Short mmCIF file of C-alpha atoms in Angstrom, two decimals:
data_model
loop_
_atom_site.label_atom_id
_atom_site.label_comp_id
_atom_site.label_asym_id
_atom_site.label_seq_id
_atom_site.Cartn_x
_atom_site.Cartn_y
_atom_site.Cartn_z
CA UNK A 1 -42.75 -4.78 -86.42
CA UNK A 2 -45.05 -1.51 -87.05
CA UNK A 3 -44.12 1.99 -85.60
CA UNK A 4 -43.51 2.32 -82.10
CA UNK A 5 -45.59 5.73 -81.10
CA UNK A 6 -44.20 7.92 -77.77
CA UNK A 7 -48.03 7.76 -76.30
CA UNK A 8 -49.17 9.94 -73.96
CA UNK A 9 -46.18 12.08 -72.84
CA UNK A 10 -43.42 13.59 -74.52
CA UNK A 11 -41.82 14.69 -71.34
CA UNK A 12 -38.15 13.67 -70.17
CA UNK A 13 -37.30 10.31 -70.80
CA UNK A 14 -40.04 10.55 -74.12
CA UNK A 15 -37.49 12.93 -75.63
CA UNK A 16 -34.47 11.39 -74.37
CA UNK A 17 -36.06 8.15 -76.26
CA UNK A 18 -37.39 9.95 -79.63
CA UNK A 19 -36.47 8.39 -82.76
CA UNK A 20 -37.12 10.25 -85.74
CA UNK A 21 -40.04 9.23 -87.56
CA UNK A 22 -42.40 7.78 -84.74
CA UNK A 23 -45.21 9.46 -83.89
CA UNK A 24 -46.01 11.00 -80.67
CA UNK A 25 -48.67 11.88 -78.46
CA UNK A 26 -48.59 14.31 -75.35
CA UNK A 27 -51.71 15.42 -73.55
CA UNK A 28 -50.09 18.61 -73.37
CA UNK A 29 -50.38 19.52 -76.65
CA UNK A 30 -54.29 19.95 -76.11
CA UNK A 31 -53.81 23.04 -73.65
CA UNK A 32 -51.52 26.17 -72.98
CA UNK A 33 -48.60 24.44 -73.54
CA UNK A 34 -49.14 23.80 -76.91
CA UNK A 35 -46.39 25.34 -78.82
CA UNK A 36 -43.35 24.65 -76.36
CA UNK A 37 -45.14 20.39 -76.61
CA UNK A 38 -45.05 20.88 -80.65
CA UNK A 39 -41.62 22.90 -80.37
CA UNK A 40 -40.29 19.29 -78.32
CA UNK A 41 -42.01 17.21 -81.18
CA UNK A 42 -39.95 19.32 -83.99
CA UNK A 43 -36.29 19.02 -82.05
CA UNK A 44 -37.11 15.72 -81.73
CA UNK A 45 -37.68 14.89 -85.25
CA UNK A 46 -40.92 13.11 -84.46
CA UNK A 47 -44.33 12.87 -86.05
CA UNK A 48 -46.89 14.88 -83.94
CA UNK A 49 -50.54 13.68 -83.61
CA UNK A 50 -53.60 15.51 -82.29
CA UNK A 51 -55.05 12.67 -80.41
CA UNK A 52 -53.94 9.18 -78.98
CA UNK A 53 -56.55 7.63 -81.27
CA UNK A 54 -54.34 9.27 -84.29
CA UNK A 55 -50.94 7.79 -82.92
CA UNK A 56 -52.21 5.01 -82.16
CA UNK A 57 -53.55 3.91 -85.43
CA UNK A 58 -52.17 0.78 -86.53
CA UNK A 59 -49.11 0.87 -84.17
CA UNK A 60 -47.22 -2.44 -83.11
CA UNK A 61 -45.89 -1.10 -80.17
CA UNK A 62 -46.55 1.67 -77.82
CA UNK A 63 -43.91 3.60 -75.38
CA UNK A 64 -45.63 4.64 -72.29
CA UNK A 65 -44.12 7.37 -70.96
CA UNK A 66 -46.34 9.66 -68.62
CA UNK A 67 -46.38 10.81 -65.34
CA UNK A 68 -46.89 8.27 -62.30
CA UNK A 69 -50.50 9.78 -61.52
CA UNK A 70 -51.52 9.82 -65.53
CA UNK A 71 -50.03 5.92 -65.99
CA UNK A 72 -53.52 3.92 -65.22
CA UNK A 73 -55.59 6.77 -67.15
CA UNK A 74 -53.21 6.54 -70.09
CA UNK A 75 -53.67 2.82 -70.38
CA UNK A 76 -57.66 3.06 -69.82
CA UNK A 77 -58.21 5.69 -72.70
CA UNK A 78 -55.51 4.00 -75.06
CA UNK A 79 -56.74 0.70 -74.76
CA UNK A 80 -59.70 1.29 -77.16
CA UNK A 81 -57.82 2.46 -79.98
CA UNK A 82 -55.11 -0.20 -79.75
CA UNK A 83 -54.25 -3.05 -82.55
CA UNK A 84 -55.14 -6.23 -81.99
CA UNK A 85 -51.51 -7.47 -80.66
CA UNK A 86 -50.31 -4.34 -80.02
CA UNK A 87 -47.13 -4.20 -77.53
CA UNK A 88 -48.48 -1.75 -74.39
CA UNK A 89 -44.69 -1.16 -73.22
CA UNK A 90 -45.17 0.19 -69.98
CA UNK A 91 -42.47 2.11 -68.62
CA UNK A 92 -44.10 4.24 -65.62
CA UNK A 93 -42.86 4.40 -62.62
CA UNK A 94 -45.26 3.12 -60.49
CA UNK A 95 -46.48 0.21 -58.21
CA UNK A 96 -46.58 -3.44 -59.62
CA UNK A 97 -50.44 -3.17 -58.58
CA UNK A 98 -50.61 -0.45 -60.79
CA UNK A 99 -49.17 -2.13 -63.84
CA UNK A 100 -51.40 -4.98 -63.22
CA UNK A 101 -54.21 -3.07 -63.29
CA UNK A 102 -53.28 -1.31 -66.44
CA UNK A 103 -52.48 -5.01 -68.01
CA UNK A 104 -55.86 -5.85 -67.19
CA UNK A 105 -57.09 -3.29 -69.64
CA UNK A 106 -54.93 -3.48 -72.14
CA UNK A 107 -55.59 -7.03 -72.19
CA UNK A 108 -59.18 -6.75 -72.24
CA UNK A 109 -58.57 -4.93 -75.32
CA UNK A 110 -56.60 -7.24 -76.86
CA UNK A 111 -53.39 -5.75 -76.71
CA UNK A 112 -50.04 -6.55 -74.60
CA UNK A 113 -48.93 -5.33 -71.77
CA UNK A 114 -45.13 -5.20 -70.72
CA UNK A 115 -44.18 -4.12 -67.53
CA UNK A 116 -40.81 -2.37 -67.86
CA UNK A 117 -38.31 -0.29 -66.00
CA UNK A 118 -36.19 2.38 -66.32
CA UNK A 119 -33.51 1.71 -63.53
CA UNK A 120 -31.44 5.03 -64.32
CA UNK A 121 -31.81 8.34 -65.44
CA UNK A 122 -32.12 8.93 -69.16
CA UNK A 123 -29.64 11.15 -69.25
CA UNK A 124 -26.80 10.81 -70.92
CA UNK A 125 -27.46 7.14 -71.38
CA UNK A 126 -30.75 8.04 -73.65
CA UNK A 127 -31.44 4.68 -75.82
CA UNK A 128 -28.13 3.14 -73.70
CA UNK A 129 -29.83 3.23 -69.66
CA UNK A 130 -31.09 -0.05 -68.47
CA UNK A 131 -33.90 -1.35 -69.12
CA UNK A 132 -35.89 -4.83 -66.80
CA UNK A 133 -38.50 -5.85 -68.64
CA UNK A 134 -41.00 -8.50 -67.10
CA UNK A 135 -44.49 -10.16 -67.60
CA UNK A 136 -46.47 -12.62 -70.17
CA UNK A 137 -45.12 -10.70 -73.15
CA UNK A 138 -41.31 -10.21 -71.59
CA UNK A 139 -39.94 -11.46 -74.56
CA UNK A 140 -41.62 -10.30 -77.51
CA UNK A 141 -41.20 -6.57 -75.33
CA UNK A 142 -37.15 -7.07 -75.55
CA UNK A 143 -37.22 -7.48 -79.26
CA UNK A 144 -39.56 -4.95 -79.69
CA UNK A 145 -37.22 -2.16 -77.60
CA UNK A 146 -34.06 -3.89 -78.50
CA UNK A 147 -35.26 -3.14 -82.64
CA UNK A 148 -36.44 0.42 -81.47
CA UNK A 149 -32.72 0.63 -80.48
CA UNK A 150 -32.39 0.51 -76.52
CA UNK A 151 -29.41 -1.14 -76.18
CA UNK A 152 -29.24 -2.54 -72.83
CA UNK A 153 -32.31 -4.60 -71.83
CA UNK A 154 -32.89 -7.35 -69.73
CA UNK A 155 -35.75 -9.73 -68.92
CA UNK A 156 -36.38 -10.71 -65.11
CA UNK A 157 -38.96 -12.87 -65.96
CA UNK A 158 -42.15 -13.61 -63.39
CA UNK A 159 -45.26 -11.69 -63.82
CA UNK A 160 -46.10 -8.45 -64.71
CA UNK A 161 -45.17 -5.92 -61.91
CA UNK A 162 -41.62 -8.27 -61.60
CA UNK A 163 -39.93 -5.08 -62.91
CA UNK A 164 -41.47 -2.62 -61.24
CA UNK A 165 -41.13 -4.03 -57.37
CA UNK A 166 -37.63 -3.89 -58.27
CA UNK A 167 -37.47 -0.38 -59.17
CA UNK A 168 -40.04 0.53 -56.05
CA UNK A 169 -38.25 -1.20 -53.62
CA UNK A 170 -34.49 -0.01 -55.04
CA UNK A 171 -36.10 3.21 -54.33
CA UNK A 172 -36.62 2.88 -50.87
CA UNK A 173 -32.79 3.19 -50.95
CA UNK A 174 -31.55 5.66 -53.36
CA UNK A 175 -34.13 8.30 -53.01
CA UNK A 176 -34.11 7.56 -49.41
CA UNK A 177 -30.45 8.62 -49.24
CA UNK A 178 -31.23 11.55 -51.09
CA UNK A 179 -34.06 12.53 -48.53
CA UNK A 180 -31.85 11.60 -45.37
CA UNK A 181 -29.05 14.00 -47.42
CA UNK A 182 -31.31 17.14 -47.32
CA UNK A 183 -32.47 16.31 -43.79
CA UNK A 184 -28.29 16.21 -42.50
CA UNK A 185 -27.21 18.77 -44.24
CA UNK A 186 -29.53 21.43 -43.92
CA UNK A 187 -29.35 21.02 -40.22
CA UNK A 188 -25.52 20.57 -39.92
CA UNK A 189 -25.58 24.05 -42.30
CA UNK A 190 -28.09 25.64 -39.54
CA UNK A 191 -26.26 24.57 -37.08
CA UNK A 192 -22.70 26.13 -39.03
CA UNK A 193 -20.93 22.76 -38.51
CA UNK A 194 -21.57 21.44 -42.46
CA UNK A 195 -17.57 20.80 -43.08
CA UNK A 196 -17.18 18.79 -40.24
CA UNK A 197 -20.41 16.84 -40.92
CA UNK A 198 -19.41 16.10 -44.22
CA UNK A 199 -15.66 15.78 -43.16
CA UNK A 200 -16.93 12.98 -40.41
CA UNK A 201 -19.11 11.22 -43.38
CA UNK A 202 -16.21 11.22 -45.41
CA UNK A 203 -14.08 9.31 -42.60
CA UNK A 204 -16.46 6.99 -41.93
CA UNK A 205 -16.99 5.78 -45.54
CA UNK A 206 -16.16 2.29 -46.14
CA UNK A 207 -16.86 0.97 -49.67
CA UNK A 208 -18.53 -2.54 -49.42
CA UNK A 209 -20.62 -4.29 -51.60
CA UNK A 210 -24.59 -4.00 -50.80
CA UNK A 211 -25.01 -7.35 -49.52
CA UNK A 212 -22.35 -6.54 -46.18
CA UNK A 213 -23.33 -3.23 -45.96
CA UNK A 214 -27.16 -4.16 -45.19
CA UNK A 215 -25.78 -7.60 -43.29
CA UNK A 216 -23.66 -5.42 -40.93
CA UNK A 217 -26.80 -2.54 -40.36
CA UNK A 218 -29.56 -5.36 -39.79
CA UNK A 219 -26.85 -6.87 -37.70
CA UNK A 220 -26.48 -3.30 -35.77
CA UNK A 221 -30.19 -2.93 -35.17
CA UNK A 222 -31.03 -6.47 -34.00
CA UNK A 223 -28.33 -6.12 -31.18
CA UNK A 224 -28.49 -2.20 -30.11
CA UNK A 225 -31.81 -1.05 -32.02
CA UNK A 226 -33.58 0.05 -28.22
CA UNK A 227 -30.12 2.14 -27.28
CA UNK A 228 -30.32 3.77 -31.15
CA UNK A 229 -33.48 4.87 -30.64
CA UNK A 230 -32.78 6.35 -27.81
CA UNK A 231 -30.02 8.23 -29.59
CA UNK A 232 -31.65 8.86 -32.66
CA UNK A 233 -34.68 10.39 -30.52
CA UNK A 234 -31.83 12.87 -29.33
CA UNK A 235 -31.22 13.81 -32.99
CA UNK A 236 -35.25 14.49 -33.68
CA UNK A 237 -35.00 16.83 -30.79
CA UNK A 238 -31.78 18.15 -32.47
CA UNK A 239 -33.29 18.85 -36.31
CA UNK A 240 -36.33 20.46 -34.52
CA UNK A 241 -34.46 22.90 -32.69
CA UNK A 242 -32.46 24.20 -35.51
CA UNK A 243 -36.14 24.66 -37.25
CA UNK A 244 -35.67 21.30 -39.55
CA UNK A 245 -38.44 19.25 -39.43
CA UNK A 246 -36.90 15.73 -39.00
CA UNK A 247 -39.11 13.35 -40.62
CA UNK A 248 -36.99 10.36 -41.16
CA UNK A 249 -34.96 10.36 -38.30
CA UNK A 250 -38.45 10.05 -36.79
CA UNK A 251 -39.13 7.11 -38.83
CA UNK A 252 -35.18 6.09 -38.06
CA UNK A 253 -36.35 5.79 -34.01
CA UNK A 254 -39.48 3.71 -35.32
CA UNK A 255 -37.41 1.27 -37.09
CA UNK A 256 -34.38 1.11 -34.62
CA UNK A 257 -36.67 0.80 -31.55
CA UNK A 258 -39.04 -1.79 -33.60
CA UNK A 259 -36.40 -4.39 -34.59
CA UNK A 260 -34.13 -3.77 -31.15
CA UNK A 261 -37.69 -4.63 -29.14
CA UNK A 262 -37.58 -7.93 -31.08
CA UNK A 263 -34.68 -9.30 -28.90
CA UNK A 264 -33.42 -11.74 -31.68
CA UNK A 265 -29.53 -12.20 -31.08
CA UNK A 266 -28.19 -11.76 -34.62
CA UNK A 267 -27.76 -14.81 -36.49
CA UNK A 268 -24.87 -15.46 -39.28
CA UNK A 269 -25.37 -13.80 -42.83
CA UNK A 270 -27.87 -12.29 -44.32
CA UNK A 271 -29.92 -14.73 -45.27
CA UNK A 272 -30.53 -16.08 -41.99
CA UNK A 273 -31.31 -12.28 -40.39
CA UNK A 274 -33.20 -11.69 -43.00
CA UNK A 275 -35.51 -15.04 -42.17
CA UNK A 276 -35.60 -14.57 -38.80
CA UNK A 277 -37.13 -10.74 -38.82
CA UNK A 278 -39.23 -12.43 -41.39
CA UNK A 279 -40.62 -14.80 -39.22
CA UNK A 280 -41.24 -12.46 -36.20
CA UNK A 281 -43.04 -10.00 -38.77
CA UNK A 282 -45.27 -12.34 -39.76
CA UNK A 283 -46.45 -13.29 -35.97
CA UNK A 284 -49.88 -12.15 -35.24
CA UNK A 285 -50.38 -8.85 -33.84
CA UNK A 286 -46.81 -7.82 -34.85
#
């Protein structure tokens, strides 16, 4: 397999990913932040280029590594001045929809597009953090990043965007937590009760796999969702008092007054909650 090039950002998880020898690419390098971009490519040990048409010259395989917003533009200008063949590996964070528009392009072009994911942070797992790799190409992808060196990748299979609904949708959760965080505790500190906040939160905490935990909370909304709302429309008024704006807890009443309207008495196990909101959210006019 030819060089894999860095392609269009040599940010973060581009630097956490260098290899020595590759050439790289940042857009960067063609404004005021020149020296501190060729300053990253000289720790790094990689070969800097003055344009994507340089780095990509001839490459077998291309890490794309750029911000969310500059993901579809990367693809669109790089896909002229790709090899015929050429792995697209594209690990942006953004919407399947995205990726499949990008594929389209670098398809057009001739090349291949592989939707992957980063489902950590690069740091300090570098070439080690997990990797979900999906679409047409899947497989020739995970030989092409498993010979670059990243050491822990895994197809999902399915079409391109596979990967990245499962990194969108995972972060519903975990950067949802770490929204809801700020929004508790800089009210509980405003209000000078953080260590018994945090104290209560720490009682309460019962380790349980995923699967129970969101069994047991669909099972809490179905049955007292209306009375939640209620209570959680006591908490907006709360937040807004103490001068914190409380933007999810607003969305918390939505949801808890939403699914509580539905009047479905909770069936068994997940599966079968998760089929019956289904249903009723698929009615017309719901």
């Amino acid at each position: 397999m030819d060089e894999i090039v860095v392609n269009l950002g040599f940010g973060e998880a581009a630097m956490a990913f260098a290899k020595p020898g590759a050439r790289a690419f940042d857009r960067k390098t063609d404004g005021p932040e020149r020296e501190a971009k060729l300053a990253d490519y000289a720790a790094a040990g990689v070969v800097p280029c003055e344009s994507a048409a340089e780095a990509l010259a001839g490459a077998g395989a291309v890490l794309s590594l750029v911000t969310a917003d500059q993901s579809l533009p990367a693809a669109l200008a790089a896909a002229p001045f790709l090899a015929p063949g050429a792995l697209w590996l594209d690990m942006n964070s953004v919407a399947p929809d995205t990726k499949r528009e990008a594929a389209r392009a670098i398809e057009a072009a001739g090349g291949r597009h592989v939707d992957v994911a980063i489902m950590s942070p690069v740091h300090p797992k570098r070439l080690g953090t997990p990797l979900l790799v999906a679409g047409p190409h899947s497989a020739a992808g995970v030989e092409a990043l498993r010979t670059f060196g990243f050491t822990n990748v895994r197809s999902v299979g399915g079409e391109t965007g596979a990967a990245s609904a499962i990194k969108m949708i995972r972060s519903v959760m975990v950067k949802g937590i770490e929204a809801l965080t700020a929004e508790c505790v800089l009210a509980a500190d405003a209000a000078g009760v953080l260590d018994e906040v945090i104290g209560s939160l720490d009682a309460s905490e019962q380790a349980k796999p995923w699967a129970e935990r969101v069994d047991y909370n669909l099972d809490r909304m179905m049955r007292h969702g209306q009375r939640r709302a209620e209570e959680m429309g006591e908490v907006t008024r709360t937040l807004a008092a103490l001068g914190i704006s409380p933007i999810l807890s607003a969305g918390t009443v939505k949801w808890q007054q939403s699914i509580g309207a539905l009047g479905i008495d909770p069936p068994k196990g997940l599966a079968a909650k998760l089929a019956a909101l289904g249903a009723r959210w698929k009615e017309p006019g719901a």
